[in-house]
mmCIF file of C-alpha atoms and ligand atoms in Angstrom:
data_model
loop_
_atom_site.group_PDB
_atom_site.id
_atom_site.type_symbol
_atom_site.label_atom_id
_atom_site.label_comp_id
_atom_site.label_asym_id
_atom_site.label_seq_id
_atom_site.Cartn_x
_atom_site.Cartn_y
_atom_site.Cartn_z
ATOM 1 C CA UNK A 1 9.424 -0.028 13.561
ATOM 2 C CA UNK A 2 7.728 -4.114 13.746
ATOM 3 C CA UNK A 3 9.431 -6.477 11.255
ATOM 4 C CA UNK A 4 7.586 -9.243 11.557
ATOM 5 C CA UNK A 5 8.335 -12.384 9.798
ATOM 6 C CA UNK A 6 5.769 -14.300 8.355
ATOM 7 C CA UNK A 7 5.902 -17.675 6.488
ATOM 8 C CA UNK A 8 4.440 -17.245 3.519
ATOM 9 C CA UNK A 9 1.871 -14.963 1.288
ATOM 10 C CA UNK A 10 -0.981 -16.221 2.380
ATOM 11 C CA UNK A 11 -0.059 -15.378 6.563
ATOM 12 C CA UNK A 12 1.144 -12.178 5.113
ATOM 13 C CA UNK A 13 -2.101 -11.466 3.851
ATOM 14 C CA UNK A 14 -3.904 -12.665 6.652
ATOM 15 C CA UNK A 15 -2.089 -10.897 9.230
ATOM 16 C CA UNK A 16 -2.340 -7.864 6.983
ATOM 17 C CA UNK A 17 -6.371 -8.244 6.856
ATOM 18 C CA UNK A 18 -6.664 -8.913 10.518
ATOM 19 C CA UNK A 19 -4.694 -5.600 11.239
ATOM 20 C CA UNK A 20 -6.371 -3.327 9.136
ATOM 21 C CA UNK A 21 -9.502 -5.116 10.391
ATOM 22 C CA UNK A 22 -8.293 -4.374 13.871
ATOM 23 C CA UNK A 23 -7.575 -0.129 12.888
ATOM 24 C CA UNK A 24 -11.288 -0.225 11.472
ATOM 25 C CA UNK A 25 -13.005 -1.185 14.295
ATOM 26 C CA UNK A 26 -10.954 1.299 16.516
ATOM 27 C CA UNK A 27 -11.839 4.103 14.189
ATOM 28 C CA UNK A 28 -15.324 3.722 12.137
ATOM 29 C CA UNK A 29 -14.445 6.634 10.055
ATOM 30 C CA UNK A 30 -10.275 5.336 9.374
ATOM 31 C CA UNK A 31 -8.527 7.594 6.392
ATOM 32 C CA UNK A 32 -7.159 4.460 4.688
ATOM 33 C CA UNK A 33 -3.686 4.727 1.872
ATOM 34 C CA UNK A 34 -4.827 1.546 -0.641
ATOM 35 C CA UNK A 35 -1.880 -0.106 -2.540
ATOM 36 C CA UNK A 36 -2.313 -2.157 -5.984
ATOM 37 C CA UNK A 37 -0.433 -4.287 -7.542
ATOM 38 C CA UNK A 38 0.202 -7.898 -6.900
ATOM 39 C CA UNK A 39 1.136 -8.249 -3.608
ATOM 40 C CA UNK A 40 -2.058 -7.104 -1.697
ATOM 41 C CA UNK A 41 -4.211 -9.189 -3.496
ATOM 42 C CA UNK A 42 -4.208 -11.895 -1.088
ATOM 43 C CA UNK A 43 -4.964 -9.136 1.656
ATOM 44 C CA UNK A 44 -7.851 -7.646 -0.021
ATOM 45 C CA UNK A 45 -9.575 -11.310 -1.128
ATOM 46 C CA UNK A 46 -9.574 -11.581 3.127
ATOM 47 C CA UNK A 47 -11.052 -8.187 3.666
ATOM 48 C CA UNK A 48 -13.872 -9.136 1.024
ATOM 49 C CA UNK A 49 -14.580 -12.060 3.303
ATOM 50 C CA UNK A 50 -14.338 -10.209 6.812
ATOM 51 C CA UNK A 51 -16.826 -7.242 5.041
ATOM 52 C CA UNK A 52 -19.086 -9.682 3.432
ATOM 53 C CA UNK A 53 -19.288 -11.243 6.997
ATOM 54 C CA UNK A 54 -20.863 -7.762 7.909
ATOM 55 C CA UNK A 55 -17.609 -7.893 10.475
ATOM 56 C CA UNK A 56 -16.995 -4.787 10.434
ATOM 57 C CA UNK A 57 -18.399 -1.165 8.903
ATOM 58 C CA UNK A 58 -16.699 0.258 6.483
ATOM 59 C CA UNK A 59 -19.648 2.722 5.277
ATOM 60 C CA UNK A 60 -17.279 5.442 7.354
ATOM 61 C CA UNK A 61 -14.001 4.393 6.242
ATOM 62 C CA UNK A 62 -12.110 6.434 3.364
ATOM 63 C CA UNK A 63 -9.398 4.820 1.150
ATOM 64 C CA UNK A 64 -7.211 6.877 -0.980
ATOM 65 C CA UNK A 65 -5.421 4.901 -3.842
ATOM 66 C CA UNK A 66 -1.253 5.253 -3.671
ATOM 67 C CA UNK A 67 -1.164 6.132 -7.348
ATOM 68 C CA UNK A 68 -2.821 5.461 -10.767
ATOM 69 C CA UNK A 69 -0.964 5.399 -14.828
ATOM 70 C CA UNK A 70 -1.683 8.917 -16.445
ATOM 71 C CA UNK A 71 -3.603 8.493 -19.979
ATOM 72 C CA UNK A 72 -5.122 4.969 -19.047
ATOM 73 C CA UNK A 73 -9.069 4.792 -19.363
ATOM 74 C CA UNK A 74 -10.333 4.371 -16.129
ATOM 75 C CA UNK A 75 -12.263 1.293 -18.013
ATOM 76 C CA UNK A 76 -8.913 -0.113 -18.706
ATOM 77 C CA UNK A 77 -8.747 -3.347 -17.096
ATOM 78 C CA UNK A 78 -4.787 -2.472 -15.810
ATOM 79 C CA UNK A 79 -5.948 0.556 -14.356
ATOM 80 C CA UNK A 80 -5.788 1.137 -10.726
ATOM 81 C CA UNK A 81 -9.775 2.431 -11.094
ATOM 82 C CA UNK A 82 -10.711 -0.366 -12.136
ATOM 83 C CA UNK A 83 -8.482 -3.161 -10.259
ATOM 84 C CA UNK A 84 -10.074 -1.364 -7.049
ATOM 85 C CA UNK A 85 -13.114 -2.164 -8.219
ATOM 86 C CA UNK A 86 -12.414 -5.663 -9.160
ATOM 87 C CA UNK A 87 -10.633 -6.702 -5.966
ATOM 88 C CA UNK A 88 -12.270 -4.583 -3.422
ATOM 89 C CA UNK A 89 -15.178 -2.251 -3.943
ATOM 90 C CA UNK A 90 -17.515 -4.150 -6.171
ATOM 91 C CA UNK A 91 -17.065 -7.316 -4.519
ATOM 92 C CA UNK A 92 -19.101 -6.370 -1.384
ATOM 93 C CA UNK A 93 -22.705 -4.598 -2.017
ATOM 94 C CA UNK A 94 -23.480 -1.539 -0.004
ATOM 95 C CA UNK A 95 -20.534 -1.839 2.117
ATOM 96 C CA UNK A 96 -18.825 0.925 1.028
ATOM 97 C CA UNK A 97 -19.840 5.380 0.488
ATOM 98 C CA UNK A 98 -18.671 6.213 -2.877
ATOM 99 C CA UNK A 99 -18.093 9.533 -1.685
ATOM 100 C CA UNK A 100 -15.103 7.965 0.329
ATOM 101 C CA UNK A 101 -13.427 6.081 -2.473
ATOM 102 C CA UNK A 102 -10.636 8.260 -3.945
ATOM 103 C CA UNK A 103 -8.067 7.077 -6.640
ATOM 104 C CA UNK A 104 -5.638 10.009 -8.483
ATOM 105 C CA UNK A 105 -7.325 10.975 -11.672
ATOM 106 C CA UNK A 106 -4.315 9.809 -14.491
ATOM 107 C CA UNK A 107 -6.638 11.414 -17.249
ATOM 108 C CA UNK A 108 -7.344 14.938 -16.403
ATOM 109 C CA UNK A 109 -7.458 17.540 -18.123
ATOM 110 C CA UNK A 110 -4.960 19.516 -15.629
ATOM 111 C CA UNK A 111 -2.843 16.988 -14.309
ATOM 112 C CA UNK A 112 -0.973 19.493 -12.416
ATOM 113 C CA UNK A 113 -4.417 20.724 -10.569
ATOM 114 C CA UNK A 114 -5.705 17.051 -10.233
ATOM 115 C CA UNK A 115 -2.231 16.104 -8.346
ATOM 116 C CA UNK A 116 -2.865 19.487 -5.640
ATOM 117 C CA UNK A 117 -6.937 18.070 -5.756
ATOM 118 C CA UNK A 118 -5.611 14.864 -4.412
ATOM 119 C CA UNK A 119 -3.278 15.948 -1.887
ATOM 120 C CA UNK A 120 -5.827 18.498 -0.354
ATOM 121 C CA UNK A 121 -8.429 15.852 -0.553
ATOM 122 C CA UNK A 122 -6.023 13.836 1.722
ATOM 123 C CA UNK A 123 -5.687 16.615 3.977
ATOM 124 C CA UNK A 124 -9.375 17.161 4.218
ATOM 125 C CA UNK A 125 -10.247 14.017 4.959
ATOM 126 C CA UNK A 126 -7.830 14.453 8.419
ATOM 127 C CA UNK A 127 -4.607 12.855 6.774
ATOM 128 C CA UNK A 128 -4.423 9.037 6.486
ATOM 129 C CA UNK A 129 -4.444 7.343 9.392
ATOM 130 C CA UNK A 130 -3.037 4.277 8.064
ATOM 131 C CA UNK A 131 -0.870 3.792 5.049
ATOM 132 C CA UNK A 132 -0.933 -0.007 3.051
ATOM 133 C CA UNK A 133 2.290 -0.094 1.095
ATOM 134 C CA UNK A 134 3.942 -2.690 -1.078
ATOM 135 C CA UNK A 135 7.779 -2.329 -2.336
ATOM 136 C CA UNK A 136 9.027 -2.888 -5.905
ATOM 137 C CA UNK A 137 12.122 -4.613 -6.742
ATOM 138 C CA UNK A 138 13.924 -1.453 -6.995
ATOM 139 C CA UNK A 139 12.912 -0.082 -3.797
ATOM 140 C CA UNK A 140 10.312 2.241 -5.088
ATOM 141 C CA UNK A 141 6.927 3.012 -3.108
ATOM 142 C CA UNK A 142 4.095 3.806 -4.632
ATOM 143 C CA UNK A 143 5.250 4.952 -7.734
ATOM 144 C CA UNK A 144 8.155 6.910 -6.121
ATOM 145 C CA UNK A 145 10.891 5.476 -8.001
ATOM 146 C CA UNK A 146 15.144 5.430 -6.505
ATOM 147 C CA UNK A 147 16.272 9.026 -7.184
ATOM 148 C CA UNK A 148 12.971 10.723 -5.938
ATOM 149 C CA UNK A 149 12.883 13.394 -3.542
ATOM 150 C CA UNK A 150 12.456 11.908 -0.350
ATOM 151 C CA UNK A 151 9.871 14.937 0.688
ATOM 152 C CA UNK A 152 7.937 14.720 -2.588
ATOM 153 C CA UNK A 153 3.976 15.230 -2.824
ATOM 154 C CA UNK A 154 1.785 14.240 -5.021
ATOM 155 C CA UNK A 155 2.661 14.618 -8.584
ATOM 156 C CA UNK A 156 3.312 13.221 -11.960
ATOM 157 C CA UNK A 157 6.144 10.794 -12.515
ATOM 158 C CA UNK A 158 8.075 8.780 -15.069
ATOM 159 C CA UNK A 159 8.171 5.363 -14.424
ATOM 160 C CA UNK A 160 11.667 3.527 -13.964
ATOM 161 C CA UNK A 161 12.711 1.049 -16.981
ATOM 162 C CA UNK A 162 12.174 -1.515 -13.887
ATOM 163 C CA UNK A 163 9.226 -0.975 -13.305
ATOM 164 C CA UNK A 164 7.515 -0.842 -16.671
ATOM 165 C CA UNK A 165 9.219 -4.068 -17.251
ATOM 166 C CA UNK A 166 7.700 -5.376 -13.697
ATOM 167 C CA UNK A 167 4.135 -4.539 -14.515
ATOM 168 C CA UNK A 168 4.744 -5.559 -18.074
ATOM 169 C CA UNK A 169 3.354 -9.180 -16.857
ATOM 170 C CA UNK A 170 -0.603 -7.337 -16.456
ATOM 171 C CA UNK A 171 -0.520 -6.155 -20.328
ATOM 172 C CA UNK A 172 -1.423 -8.367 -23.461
ATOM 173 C CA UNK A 173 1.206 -6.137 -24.977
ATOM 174 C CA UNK A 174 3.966 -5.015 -22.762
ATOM 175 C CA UNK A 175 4.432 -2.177 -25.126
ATOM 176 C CA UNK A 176 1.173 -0.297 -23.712
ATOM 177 C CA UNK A 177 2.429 -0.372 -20.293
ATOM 178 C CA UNK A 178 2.028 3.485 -19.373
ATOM 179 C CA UNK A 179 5.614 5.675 -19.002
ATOM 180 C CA UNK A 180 3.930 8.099 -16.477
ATOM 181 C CA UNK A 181 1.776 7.895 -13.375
ATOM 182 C CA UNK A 182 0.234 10.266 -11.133
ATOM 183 C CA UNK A 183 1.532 9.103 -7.438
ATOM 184 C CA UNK A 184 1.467 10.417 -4.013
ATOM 185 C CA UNK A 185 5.146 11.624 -2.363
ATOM 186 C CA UNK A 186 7.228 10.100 0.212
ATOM 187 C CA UNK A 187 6.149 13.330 2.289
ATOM 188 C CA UNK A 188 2.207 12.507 1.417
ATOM 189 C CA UNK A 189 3.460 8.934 2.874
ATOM 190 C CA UNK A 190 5.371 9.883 5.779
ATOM 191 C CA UNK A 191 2.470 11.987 7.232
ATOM 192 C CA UNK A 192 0.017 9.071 7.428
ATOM 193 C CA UNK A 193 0.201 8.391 11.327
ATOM 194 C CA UNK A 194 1.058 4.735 10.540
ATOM 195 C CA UNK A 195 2.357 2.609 7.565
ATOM 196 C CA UNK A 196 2.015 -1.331 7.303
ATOM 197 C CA UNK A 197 4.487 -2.412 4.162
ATOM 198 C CA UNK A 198 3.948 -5.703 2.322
ATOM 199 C CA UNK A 199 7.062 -8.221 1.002
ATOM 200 C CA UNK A 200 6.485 -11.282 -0.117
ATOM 201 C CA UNK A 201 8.900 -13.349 -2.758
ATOM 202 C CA UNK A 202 12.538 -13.552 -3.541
ATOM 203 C CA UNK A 203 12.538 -10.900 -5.479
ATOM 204 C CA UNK A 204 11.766 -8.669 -3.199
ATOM 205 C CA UNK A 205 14.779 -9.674 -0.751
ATOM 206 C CA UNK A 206 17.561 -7.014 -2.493
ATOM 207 C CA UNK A 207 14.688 -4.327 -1.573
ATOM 208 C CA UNK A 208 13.647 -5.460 1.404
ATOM 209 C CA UNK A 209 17.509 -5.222 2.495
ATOM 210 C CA UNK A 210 18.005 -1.865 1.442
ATOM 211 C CA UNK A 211 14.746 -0.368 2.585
ATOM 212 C CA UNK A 212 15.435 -1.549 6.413
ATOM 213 C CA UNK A 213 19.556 -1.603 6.646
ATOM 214 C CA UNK A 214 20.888 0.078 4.009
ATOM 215 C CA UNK A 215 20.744 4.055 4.557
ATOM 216 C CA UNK A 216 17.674 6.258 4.095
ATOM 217 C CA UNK A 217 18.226 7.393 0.637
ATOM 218 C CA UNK A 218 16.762 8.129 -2.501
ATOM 219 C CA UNK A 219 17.972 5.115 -4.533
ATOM 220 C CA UNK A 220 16.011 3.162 -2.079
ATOM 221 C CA UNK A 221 12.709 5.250 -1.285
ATOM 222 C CA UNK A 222 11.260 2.391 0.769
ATOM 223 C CA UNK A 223 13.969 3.497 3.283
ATOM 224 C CA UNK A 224 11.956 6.312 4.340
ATOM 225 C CA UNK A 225 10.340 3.430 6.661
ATOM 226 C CA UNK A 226 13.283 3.784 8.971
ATOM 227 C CA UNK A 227 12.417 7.689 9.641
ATOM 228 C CA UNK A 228 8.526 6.836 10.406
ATOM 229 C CA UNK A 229 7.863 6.094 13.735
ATOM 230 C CA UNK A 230 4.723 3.810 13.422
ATOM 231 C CA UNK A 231 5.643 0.990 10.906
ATOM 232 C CA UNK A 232 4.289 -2.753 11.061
ATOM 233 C CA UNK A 233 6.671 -4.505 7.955
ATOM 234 C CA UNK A 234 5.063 -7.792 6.960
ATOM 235 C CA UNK A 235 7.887 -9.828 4.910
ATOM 236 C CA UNK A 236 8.029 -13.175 4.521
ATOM 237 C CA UNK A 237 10.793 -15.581 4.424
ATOM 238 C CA UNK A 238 11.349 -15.282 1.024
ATOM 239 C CA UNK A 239 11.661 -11.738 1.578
ATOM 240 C CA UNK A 240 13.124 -11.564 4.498
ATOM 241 C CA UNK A 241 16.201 -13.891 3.392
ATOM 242 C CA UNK A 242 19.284 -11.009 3.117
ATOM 243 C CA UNK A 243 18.360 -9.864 6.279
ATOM 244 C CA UNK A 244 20.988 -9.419 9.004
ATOM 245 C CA UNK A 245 18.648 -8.372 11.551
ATOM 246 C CA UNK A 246 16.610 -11.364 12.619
ATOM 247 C CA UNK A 247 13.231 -10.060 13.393
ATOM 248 C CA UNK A 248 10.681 -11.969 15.415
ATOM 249 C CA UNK A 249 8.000 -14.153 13.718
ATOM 250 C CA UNK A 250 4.360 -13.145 13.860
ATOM 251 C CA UNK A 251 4.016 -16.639 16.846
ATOM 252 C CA UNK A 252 7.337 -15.555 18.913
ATOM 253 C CA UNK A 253 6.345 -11.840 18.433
ATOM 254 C CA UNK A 254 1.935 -12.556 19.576
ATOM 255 C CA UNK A 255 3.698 -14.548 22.546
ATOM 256 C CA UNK A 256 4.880 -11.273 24.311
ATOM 257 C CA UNK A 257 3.137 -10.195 26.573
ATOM 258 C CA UNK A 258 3.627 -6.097 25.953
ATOM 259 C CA UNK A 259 3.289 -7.081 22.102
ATOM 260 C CA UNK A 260 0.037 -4.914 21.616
ATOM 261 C CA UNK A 261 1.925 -2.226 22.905
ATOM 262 C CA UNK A 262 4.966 -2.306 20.775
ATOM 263 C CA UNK A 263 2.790 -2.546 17.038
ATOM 264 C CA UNK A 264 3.193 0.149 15.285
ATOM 265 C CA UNK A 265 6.065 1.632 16.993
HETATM 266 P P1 PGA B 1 3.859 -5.937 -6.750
HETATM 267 O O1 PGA B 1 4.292 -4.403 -6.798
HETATM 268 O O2 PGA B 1 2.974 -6.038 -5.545
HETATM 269 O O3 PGA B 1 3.095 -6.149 -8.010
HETATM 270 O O4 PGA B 1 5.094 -6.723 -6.632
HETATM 271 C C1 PGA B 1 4.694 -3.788 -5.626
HETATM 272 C C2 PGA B 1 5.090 -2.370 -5.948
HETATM 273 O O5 PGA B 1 5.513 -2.120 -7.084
HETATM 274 O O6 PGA B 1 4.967 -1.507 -5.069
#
């Protein structure tokens, strides 16, 4: 596992860009895991540039949304449908296959069929080969919330009182945030052949902690990080501040000369 410290959001989302950048180029036709949420925002405003820069193809590339709310229009403007589209997928013309663009339907009819759909989608595709993750305050990724299974699939969960109270701050009324969301598992994560995680803020410290030296347990799902054996964690000092471990920055970790070798392991 690479902890890498990082000053602040916006080298965070640089470095983040730049990497998946980097696993593009390597493989044209990359099975990418997408997060939402506040925290890769700065990461996908970069990628816009890089693609609009024609810097890379991503006509090849697949992307597979963590999660979405159940019973949210995909019009809504808080749904994960539609922030895709708003940060990433409208923003460059022609760059991407719309075949290859996959978020979890939260309004079907079946939700129980449309959570199997999206799991053996994943698998047809060749399994992700790279995994974007952020971390909420209470550990959770994607919406797999402390107390989960830690070999869960995709499925249908209830959100933690945390959580609705996190993303309370992207409603007008904080009393429509959905209960429920349809999310991939901490197995569906673990089999991506490598994860990069994304911490950036205070409040993300406690989790942040927990997820990389506290055990691997279900009140912290993050932990599951420690069990992968291909993780790049991009936290910033903020982040990174109840830490015992001191990890190397992104400048004294670049300077070795065996670095490319050790990323992602
Ligand atoms: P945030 O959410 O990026 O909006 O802080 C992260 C998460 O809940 O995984």
């Amino acid at each position: 596992m690479r902890v890498i410290r990082v000053a602040d959001y916006q080298e965070m989302s640089d470095l983040c860009a730049s990497l998946v950048v980097a696993q593009i180029k390597a493989k044209p036709d990359i099975v990418l895991g997408v997060p939402t949420g506040g925290t890769p925002l700065g990461m996908y405003a970069r990628l816009v540039e890089t693609f609009r820069a024609g810097e890379v193809d991503v006509r090849r590339a697949s992307f597979f949304n963590l999660d979405e709310y159940v019973g949210l229009p995909h019009e809504h403007a808080q749904s994960y449908h539609a922030y895709m589209r708003r940060h990433l997928y409208d923003q460059v013309e022609d760059a991407f296959t719309p075949e290859n663009l996959h978020v979890p339907d939260g309004n079907a009819g079946d939700l129980q069929k449309a959570c199997e759909s999206y799991e053996a989608a994943i698998r047809a595709a060749g399994g992700m080969d790279l995994c974007m993750l952020g971390i909420g305050a209470n550990g959770h990724v994607a919406f797999n919330e402390p107390g989960c299974s830690l070999a869960s699939r995709v499925r249908v969960v209830r959100l933690a009182e945390r959580t609705v109270l996190d993303n309370a701050r992207f409603f007008a009324d904080p009393a429509t945030v959905p209960r429920h969301a349809m999310t991939m598992g901490t197995g569906t994560i673990r089999d991506a052949r490598a994860l990069i995680l994304l911490a950036s803020g205070e409040g993300k410290a406690a989790a942040v902690a927990a997820a990389l030296e506290g055990p691997v347990t279900s009140r912290c799902p993050a932990s599951i990080v420690q069990l992968h054996p291909r993780v790049v964690f991009l936290v910033d000092e903020a982040a990174a501040s109840g830490l015992t471990v001191r990890h190397p920055s992104w400048e004294e970790y670049r300077s070795d000369p065996h670095a490319e070798t050790f990323l992602f392991q």
